[in-house]
mmCIF file of C-alpha atoms and ligand atoms in Angstrom:
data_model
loop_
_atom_site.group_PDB
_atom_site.id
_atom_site.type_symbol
_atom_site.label_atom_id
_atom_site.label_comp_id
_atom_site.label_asym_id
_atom_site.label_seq_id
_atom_site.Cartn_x
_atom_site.Cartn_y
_atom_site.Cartn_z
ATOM 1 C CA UNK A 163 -15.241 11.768 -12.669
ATOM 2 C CA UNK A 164 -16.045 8.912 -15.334
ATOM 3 C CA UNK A 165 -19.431 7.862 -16.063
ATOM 4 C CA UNK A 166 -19.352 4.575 -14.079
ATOM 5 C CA UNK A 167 -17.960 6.123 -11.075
ATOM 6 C CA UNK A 168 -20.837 9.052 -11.203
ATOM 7 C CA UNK A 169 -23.399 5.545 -11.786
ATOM 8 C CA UNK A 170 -21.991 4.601 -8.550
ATOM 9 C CA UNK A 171 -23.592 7.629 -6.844
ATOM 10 C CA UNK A 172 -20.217 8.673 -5.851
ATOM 11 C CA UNK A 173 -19.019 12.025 -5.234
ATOM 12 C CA UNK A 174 -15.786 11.292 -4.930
ATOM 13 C CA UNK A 175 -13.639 7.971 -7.002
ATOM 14 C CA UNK A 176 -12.104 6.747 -4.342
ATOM 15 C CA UNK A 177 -13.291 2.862 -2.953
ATOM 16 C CA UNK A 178 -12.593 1.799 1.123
ATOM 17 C CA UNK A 179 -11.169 -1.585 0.951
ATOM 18 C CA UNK A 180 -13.643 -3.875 2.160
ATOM 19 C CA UNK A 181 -11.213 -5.074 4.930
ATOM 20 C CA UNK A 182 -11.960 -8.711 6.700
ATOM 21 C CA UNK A 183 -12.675 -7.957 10.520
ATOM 22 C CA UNK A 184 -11.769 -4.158 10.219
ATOM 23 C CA UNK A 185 -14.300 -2.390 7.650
ATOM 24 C CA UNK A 186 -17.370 -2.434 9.470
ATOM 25 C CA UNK A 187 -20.641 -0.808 8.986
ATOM 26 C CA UNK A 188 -19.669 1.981 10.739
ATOM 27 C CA UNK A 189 -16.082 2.485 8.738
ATOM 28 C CA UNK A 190 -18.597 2.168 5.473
ATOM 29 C CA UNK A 191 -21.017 4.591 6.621
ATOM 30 C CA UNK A 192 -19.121 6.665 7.250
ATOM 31 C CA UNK A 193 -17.031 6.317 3.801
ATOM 32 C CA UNK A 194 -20.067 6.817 2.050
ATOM 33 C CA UNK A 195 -21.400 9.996 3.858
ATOM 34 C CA UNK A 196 -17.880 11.989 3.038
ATOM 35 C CA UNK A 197 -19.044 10.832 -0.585
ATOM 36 C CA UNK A 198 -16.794 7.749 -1.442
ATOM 37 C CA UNK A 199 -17.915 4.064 -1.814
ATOM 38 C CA UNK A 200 -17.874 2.276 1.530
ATOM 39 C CA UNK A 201 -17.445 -1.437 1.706
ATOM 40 C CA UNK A 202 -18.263 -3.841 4.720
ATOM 41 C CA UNK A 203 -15.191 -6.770 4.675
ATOM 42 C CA UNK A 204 -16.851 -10.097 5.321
ATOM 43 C CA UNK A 205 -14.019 -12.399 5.143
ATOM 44 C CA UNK A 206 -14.728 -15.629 6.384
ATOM 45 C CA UNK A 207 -17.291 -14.020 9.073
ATOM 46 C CA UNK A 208 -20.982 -15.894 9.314
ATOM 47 C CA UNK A 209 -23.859 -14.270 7.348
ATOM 48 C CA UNK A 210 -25.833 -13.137 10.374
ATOM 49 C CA UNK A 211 -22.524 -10.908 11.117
ATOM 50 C CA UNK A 212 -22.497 -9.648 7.807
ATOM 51 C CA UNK A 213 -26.446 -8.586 8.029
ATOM 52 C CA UNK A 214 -25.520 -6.984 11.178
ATOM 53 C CA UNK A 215 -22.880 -4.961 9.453
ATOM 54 C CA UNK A 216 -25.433 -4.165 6.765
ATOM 55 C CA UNK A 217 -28.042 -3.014 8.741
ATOM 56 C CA UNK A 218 -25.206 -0.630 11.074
ATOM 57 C CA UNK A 219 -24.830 1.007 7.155
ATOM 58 C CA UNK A 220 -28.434 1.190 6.937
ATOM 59 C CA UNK A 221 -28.832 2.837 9.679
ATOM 60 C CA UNK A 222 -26.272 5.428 9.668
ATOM 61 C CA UNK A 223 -25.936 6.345 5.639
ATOM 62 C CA UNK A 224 -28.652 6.678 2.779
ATOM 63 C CA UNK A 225 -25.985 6.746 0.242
ATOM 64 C CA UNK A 226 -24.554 3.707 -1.701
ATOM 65 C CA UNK A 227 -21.899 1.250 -0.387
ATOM 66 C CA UNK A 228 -20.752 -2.780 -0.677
ATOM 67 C CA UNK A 229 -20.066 -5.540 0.342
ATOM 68 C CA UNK A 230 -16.767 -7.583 -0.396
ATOM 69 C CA UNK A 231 -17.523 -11.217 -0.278
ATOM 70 C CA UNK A 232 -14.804 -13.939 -0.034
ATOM 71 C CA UNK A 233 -15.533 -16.617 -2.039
ATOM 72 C CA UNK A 234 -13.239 -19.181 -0.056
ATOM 73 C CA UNK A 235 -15.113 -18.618 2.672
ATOM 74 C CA UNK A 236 -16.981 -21.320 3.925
ATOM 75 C CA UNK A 237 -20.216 -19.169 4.554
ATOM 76 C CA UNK A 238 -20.178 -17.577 1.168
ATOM 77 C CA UNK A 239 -23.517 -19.156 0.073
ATOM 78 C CA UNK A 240 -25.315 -17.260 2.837
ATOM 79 C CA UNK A 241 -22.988 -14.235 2.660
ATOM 80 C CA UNK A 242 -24.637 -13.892 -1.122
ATOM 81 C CA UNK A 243 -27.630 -14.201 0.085
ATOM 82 C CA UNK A 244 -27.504 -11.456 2.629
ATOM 83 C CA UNK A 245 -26.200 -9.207 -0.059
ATOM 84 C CA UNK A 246 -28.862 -10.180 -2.307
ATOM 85 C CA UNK A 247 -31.489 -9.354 0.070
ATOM 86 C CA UNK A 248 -30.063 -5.939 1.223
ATOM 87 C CA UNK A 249 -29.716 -4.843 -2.250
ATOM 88 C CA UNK A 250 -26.306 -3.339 -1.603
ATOM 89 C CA UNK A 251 -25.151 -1.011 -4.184
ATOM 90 C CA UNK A 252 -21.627 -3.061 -5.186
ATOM 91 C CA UNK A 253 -20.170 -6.360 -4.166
ATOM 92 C CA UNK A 254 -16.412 -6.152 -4.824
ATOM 93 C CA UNK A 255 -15.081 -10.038 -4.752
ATOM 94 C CA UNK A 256 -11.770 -11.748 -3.614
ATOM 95 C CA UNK A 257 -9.703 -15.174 -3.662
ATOM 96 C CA UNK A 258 -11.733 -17.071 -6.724
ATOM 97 C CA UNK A 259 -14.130 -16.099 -9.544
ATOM 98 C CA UNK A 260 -17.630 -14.687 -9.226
ATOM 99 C CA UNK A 261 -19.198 -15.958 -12.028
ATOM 100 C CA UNK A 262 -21.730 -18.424 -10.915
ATOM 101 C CA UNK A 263 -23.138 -15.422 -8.633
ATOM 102 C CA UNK A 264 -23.373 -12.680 -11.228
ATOM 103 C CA UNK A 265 -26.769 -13.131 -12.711
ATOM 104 C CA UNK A 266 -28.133 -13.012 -9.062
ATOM 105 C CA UNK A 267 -26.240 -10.290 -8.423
ATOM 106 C CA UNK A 268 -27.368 -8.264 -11.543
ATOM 107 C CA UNK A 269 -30.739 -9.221 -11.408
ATOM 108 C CA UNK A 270 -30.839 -7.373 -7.954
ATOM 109 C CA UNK A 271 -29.311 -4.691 -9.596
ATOM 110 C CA UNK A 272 -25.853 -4.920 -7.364
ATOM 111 C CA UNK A 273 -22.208 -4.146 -9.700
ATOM 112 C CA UNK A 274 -20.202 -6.970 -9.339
ATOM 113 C CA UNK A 275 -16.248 -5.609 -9.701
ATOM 114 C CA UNK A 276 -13.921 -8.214 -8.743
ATOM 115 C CA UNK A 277 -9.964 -7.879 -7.422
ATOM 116 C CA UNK A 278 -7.692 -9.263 -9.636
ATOM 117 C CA UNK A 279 -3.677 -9.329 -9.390
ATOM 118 C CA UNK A 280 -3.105 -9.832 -13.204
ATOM 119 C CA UNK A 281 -4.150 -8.890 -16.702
ATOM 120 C CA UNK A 282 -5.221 -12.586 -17.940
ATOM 121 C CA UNK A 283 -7.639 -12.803 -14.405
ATOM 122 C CA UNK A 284 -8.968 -9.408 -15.223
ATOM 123 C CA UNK A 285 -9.241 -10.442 -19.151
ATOM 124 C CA UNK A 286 -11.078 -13.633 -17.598
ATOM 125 C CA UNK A 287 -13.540 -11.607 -15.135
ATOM 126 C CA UNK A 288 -14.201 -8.982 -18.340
ATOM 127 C CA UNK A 289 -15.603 -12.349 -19.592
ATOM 128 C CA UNK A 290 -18.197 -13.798 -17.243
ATOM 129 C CA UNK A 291 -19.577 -10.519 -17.248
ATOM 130 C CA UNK A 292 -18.415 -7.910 -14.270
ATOM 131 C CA UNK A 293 -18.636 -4.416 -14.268
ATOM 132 C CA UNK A 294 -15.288 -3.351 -13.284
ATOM 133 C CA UNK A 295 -12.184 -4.518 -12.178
ATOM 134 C CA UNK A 296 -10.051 -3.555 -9.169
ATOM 135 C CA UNK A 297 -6.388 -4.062 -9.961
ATOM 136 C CA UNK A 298 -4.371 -4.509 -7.219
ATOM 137 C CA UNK A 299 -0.397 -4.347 -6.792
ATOM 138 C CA UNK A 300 1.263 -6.232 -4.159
ATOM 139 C CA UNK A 301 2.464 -2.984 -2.616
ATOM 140 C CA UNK A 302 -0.876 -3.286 -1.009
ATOM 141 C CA UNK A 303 -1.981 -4.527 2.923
ATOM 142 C CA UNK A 304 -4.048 -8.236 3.022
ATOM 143 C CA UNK A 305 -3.410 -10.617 0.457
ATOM 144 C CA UNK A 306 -1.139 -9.921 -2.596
ATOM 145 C CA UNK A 307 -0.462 -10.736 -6.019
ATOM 146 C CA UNK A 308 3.543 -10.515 -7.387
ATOM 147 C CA UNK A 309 2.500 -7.575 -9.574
ATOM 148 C CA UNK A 310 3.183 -3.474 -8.865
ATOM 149 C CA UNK A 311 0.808 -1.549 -8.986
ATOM 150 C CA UNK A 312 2.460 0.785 -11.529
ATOM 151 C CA UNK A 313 2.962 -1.944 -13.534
ATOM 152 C CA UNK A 314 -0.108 -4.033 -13.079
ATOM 153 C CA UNK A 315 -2.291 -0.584 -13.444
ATOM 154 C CA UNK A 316 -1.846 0.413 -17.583
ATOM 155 C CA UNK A 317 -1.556 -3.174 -18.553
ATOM 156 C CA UNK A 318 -4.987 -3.873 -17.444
ATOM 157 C CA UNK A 319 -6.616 -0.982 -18.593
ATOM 158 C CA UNK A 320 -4.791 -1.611 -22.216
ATOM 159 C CA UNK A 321 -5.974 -5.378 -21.576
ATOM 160 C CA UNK A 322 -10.086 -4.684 -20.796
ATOM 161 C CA UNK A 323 -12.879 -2.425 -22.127
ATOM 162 C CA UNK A 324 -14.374 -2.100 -18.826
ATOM 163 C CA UNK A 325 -13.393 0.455 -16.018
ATOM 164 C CA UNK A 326 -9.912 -0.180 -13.219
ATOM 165 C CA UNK A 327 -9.632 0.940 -10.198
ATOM 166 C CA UNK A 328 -6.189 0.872 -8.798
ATOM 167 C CA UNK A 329 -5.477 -0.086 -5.536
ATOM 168 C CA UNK A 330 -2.082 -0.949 -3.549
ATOM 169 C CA UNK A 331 0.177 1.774 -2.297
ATOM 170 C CA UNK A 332 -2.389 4.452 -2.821
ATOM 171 C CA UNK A 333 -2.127 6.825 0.700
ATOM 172 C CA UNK A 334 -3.020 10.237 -0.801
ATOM 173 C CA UNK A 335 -3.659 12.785 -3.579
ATOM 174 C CA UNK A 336 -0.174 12.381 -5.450
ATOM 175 C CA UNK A 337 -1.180 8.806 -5.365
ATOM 176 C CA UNK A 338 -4.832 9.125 -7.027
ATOM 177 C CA UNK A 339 -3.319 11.547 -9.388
ATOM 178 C CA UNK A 340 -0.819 8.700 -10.632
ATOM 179 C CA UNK A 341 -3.415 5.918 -10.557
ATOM 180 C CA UNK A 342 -5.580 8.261 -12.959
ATOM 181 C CA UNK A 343 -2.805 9.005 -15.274
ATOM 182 C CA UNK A 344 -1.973 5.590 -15.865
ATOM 183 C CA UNK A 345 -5.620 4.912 -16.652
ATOM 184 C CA UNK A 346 -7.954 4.092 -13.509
ATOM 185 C CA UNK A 347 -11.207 5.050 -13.254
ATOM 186 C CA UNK A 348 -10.550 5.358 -9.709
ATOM 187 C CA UNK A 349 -8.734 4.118 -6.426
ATOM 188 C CA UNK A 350 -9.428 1.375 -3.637
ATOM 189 C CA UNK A 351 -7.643 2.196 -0.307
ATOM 190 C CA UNK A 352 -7.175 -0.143 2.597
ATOM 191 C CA UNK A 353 -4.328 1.131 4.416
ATOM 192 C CA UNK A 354 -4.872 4.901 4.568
ATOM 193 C CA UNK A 355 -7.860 3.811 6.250
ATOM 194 C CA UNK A 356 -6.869 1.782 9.021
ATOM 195 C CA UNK A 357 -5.751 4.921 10.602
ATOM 196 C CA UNK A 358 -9.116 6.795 9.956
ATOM 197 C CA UNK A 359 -11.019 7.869 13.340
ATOM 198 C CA UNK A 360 -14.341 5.505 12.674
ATOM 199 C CA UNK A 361 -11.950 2.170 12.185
ATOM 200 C CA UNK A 362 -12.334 0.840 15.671
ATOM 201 C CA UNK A 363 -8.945 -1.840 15.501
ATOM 202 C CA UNK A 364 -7.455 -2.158 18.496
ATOM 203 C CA UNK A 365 -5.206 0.843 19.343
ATOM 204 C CA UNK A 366 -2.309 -0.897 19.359
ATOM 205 C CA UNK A 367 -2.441 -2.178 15.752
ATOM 206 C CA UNK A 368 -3.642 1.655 15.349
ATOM 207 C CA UNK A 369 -0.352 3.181 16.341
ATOM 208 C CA UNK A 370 1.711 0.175 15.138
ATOM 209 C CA UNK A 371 0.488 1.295 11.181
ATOM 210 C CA UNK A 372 0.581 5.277 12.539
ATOM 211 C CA UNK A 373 4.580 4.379 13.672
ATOM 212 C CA UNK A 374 5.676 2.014 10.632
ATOM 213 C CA UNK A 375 8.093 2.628 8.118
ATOM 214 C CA UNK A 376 8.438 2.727 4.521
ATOM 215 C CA UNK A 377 10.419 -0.670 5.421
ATOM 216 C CA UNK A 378 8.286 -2.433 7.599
ATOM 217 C CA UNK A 379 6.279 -4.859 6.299
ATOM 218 C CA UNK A 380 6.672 -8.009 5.030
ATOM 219 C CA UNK A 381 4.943 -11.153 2.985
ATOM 220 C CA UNK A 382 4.028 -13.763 5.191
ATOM 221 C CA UNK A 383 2.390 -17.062 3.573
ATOM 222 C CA UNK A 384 4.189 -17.190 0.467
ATOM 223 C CA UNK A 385 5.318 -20.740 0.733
ATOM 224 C CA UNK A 386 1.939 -22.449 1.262
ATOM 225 C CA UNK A 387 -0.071 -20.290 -1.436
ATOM 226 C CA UNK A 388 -1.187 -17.537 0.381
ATOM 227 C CA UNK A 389 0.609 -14.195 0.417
ATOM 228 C CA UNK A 390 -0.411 -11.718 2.740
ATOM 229 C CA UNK A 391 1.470 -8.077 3.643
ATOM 230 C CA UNK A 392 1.526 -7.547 7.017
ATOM 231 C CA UNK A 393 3.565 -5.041 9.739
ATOM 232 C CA UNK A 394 6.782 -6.833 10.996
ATOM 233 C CA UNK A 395 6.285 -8.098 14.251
ATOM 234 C CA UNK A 396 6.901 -11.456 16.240
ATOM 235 C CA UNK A 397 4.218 -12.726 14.692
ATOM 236 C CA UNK A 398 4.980 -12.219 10.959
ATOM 237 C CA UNK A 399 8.619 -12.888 11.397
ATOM 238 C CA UNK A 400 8.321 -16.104 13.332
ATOM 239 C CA UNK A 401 5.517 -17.315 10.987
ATOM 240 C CA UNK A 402 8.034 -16.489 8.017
ATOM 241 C CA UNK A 403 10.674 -18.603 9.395
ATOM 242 C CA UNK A 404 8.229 -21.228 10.219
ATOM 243 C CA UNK A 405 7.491 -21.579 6.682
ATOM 244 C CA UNK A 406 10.584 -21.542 5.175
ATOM 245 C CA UNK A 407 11.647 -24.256 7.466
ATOM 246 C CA UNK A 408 8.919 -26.601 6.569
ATOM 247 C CA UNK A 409 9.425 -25.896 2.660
ATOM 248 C CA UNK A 410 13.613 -26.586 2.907
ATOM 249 C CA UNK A 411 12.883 -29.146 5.236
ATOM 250 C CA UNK A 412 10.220 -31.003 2.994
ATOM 251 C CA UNK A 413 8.184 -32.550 6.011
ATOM 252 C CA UNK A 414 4.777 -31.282 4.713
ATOM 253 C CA UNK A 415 3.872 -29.889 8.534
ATOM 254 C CA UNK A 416 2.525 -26.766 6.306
ATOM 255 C CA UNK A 417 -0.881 -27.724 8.080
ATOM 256 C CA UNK A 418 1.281 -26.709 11.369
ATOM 257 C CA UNK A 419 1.969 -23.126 9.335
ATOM 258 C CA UNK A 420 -1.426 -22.772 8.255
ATOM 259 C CA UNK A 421 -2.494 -22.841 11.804
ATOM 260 C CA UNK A 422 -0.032 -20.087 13.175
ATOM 261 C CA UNK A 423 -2.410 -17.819 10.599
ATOM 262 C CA UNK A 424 -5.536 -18.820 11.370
ATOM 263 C CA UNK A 425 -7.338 -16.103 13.167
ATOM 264 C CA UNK A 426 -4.607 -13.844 13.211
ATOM 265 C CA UNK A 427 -5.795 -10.855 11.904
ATOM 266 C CA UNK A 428 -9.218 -11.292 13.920
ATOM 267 C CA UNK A 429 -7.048 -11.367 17.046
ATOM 268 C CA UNK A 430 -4.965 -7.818 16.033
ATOM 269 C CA UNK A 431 -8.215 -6.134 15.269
ATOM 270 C CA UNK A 432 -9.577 -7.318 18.765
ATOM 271 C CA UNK A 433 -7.737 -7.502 21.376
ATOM 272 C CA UNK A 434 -4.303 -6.371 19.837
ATOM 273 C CA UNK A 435 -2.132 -9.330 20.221
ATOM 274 C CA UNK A 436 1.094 -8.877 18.276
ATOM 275 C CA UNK A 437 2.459 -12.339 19.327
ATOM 276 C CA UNK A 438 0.094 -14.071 17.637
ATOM 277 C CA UNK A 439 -2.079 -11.442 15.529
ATOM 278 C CA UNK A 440 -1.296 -10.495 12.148
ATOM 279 C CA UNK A 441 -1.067 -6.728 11.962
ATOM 280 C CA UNK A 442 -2.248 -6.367 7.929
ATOM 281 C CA UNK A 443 -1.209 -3.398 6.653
ATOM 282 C CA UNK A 444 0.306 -1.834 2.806
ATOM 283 C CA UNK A 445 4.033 -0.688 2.264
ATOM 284 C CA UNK A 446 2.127 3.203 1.865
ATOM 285 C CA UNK A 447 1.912 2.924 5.934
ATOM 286 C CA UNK A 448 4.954 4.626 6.400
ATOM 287 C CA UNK A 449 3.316 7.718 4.397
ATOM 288 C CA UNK A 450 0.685 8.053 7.223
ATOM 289 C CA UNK A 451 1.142 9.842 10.489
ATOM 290 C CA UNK A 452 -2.284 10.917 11.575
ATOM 291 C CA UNK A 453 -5.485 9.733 12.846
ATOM 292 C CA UNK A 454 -7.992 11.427 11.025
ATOM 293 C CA UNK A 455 -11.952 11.506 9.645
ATOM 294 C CA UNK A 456 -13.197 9.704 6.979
ATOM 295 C CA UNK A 457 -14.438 13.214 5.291
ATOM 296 C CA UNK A 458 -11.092 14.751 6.068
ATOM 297 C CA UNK A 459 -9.018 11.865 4.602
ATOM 298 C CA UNK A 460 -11.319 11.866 1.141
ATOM 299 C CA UNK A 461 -11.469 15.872 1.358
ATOM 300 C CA UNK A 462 -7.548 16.174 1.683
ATOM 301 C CA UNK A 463 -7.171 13.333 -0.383
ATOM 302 C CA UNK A 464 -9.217 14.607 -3.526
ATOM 303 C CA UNK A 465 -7.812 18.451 -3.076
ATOM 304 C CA UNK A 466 -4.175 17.360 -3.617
ATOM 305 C CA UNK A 467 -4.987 15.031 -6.513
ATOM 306 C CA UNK A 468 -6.805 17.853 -8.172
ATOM 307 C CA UNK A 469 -3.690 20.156 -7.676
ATOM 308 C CA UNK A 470 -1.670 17.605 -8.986
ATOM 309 C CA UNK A 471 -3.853 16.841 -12.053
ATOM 310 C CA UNK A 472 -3.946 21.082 -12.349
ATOM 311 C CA UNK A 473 -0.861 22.028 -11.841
ATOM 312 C CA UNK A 474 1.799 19.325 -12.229
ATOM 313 C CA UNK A 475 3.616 17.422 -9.759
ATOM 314 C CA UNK A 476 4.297 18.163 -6.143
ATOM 315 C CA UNK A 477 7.866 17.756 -4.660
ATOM 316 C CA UNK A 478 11.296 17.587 -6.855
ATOM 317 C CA UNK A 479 10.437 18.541 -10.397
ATOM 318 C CA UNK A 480 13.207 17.833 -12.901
HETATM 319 C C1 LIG B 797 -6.306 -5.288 7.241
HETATM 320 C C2 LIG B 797 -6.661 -5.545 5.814
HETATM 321 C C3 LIG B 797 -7.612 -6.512 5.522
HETATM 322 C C4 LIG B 797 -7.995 -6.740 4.190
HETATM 323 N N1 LIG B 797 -8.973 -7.659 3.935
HETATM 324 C C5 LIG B 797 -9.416 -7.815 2.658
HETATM 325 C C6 LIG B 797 -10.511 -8.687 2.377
HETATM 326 O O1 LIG B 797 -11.079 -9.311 3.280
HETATM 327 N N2 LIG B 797 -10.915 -8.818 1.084
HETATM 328 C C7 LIG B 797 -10.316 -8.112 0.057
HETATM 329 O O2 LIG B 797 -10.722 -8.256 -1.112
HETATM 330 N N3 LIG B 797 -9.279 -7.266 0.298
HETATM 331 C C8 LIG B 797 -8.832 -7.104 1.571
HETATM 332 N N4 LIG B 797 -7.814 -6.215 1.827
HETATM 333 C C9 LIG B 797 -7.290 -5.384 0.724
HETATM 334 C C10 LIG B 797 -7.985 -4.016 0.697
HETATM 335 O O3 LIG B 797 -9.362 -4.166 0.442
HETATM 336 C C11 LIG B 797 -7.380 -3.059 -0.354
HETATM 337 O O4 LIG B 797 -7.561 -3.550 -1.661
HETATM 338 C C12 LIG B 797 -5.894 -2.833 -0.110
HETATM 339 O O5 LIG B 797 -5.678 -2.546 1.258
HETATM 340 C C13 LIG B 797 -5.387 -1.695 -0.975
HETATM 341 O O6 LIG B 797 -4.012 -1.486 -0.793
HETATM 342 P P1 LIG B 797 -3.406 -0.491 0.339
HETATM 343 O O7 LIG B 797 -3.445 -1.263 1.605
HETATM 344 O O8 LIG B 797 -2.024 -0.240 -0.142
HETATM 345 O O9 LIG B 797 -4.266 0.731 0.351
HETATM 346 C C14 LIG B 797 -7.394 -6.003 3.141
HETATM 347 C C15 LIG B 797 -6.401 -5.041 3.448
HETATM 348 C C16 LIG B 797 -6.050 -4.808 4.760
HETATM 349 C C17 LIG B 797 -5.018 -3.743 5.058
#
């Protein structure tokens, strides 16, 4: 494992996604006891919920995890503050730039490694100081760049002198074996662990990611700015062609669009609404059939990318 990864306190280089209304302090706990990095999502959630989350870690782990903070949230001045005061071992960031937090953040002692979707963000964030960089290919669940992440992943590591972890479309060993040969110092997953036992979304966005196919998901919000991978449902379909009718139609009701997403995902996590709720989820769904623990999904995980870093690929060879 690289240096940075082993200053993580990891046994294992593998991140959780910090995933808004779905990673939990019990999903991070639990990450971090099978010996990866754990990270609570706090999306757009108020502090005190976020402290809550903290303090579930606390209680149930004494090994290292984070925090991903969204910076468009409008709570995010309290959010730091939580994290500052729980001296959480790593705040991964999304949607916006970190850098008026860092020197908080490092004076507390907490890595700051942001997501970025393209070299000249990562180049930018390798700037204002942050540890590491998670690249992320829009093969991935949540919101999404245009990048792959096969393409996205040696480009930044040629681009920066600090460490990449790859995320997007990573589901198992062969997949943390490729990530690593194209330079990462490690993965983030989101998807593979929406199925894991200690994720507690409702059961029927459980079994719709457990059921998908390689072909079911698509981009909703890409007209008004904000792409996000989801399942295909009546939701994401409808809220597609919503959006491409107020774009051909040039009548500005994007406000009217904006609204059909607001709260989705909170309502698929909760009560399981696929009308309305946004089931999130990565194209590398279709690759996972099985409810399983967090320390059988990193054991399995890290066994078949060590056989594949041993002895050569798995499946057709040439
Ligand atoms: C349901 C869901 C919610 C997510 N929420 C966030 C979030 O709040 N902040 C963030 O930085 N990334 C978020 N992500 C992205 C994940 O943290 C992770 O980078 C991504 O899932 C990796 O790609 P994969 O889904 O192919 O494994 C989310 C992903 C999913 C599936």
């Amino acid at each position: 494992m690289s240096p940075f990864m082993q200053s993580l306190g990891l046994k294992y280089p593998i991140f959780q996604g910090g995933m808004a209304w779905v990673a939990n302090g019990e999903l991070a706990a639990a990450v971090a006891n099978a010996g990866g990095l754990g990270i609570i999502g706090s999306g757009h959630a108020p502090a005190a919920i976020v402290a809550k989350e903290i303090a579930a870690a606390k209680a149930l782990t004494d090994k290292p995890f984070g925090v991903n903070v969204m910076l468009l949230s409008p709570h995010v001045e309290e959010v730091v503050q939580v994290v500052l005061q729980a001296q959480v071992a790593v705040v991964t960031t999304g949607a916006g730039n970190p850098a008026k937090y860092i020197p908080a953040f490092k004076a507390a002692g907490i890595k700051v490694i942001p997501v970025v979707p393209s070299v000249g963000l990562a180049r930018i964030m390798e700037r204002v100081g942050v540890d590491a960089v998670i690249a992320e290919g829009m093969e991935s669940g949540g919101h999404v760049g245009s990048m792959t992440t096969m393409a996205l992943i040696p480009q930044v590591v040629d681009a920066v002198n600090i460490p990449v972890i790859a995320a997007g479309g990573i589901g198992d060993g062969r997949g943390v074996a490729a990530a690593l040969m194209l330079g990462a110092a490690g993965v983030q997953m989101g998807t593979r662990f929406l199925a894991a036992k200690e994720c507690h979304i409702h059961e029927k966005y459980k079994a719709a990611v457990l059921k998908a196919k390689d072909i079911d998901t698509l981009v909703t919000g890409a007209y008004i700015g904000h792409p996000a991978r989801v399942l295909k449902n009546k939701m994401s379909r409808q809220f597609v062609i919503a959006e491409k009718s107020a774009a051909v139609h040039d009548d500005n009701d994007f406000a009217a669009v904006e609204e059909i997403a607001n709260g989705s995902l909170r309502r698929a996590v909760e009560t399981g609404d696929d009308v309305t709720g946004s089931y999130m989820a990565g194209q590398i769904a279709g690759l996972i059939k099985t409810e399983t623990d967090c320390a059988t999904i990193l054991q399995e995980t890290i066994a078949q990318a060590q056989a594949c870093l041993q002895h050569g690929v798995t499946g057709n060879y040439l």
